[in-house]
Short mmCIF file of C-alpha atoms in Angstrom, two decimals:
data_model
loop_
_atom_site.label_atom_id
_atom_site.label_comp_id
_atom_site.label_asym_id
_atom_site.label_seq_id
_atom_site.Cartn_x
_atom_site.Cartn_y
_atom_site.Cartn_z
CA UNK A 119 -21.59 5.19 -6.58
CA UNK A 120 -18.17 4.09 -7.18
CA UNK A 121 -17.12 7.41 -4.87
CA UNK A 122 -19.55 7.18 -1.94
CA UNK A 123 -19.42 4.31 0.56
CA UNK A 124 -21.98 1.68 0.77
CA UNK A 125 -23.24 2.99 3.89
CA UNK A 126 -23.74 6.68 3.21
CA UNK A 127 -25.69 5.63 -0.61
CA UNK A 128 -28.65 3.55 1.66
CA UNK A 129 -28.51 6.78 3.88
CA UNK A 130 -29.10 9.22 0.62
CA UNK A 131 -31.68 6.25 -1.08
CA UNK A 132 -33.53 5.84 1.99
CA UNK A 133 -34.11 9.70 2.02
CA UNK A 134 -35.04 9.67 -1.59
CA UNK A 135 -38.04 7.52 -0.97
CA UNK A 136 -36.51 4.66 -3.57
CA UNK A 137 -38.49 1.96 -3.80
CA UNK A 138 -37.50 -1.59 -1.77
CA UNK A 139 -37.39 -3.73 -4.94
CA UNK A 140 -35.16 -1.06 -7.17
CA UNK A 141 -32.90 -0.35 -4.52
CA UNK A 142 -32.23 -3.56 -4.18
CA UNK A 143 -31.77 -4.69 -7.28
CA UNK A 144 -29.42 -1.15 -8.48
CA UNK A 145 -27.88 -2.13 -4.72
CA UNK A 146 -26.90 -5.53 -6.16
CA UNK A 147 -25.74 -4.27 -9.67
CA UNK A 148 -23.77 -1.77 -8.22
CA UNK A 149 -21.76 -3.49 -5.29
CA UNK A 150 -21.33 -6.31 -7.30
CA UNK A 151 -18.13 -4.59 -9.71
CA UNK A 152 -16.59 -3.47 -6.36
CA UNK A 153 -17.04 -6.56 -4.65
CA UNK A 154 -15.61 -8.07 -7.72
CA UNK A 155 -12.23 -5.97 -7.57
CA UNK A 156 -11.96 -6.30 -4.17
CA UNK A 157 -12.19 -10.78 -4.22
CA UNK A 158 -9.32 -10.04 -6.94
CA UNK A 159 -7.16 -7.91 -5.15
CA UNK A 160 -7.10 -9.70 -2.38
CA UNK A 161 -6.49 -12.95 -3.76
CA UNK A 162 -3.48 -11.33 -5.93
CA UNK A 163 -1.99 -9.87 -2.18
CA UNK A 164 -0.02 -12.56 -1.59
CA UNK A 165 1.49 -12.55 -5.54
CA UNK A 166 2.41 -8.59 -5.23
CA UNK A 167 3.66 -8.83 -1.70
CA UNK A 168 6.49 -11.63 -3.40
CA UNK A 169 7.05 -9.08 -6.48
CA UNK A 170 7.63 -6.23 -3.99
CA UNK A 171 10.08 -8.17 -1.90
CA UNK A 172 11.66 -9.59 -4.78
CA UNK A 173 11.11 -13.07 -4.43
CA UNK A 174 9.65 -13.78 -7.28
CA UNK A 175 9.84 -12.28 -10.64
CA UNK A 176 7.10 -10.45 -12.34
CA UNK A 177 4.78 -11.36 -14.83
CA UNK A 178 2.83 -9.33 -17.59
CA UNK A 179 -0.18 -9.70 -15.51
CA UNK A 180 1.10 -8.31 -12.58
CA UNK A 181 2.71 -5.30 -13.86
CA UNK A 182 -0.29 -4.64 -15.34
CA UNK A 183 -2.23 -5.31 -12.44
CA UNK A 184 0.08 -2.73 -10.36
CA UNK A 185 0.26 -0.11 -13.21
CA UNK A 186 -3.73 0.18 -12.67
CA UNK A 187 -4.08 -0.22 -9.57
CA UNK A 188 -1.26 2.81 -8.78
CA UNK A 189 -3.42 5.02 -11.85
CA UNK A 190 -6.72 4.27 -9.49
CA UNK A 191 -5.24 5.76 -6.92
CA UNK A 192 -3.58 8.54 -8.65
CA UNK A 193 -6.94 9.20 -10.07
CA UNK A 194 -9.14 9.38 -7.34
CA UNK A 195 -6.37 11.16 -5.44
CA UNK A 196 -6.48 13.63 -8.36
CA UNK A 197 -10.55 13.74 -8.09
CA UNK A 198 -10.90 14.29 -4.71
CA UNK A 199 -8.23 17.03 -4.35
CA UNK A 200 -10.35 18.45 -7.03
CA UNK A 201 -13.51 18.00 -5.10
CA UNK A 202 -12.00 19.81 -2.38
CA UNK A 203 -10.79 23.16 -4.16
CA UNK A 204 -14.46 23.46 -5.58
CA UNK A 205 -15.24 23.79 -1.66
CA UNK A 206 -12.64 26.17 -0.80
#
């Protein structure tokens, strides 16, 4: 889930024949950690942006915060260039 968009999983569900009231409900526990992230990293943009520039100085929490989100994006960088020698 994490890996496939939102719109492509009610594309592959649908076509699985999922019933209305599970899809709905794994559809709900499943967005809900992403939607999660997401309300956090956007709230925090403001915070980094001043850390990057240098107008502020950095806390624990937000080199910890940067640290994992730069791994995230190492890792699915690393996991999709994977994914694409298996097709090659």
């Amino acid at each position: 889930s994490p890996v496939l968009p939102f719109a492509i999983m009610n594309i592959i569900l649908s076509l699985l024949k999922v019933p209305f009231f599970k899809f709905l409900g794994a559809g709900l526990l499943g967005m809900l950690p992403r939607t999660i992230i997401f309300i956090y990293i956007g709230s925090q943009a403001e915070q980094i942006m001043d850390v990057l520039l240098g107008n502020v100085e950095a806390d624990f929490q937000q080199w910890s915060f940067a640290i994992l989100l730069i791994g995230t994006f190492l890792g699915f960088g690393w996991y999709f260039k994977r994914l694409l020698n298996k097709w090659q």
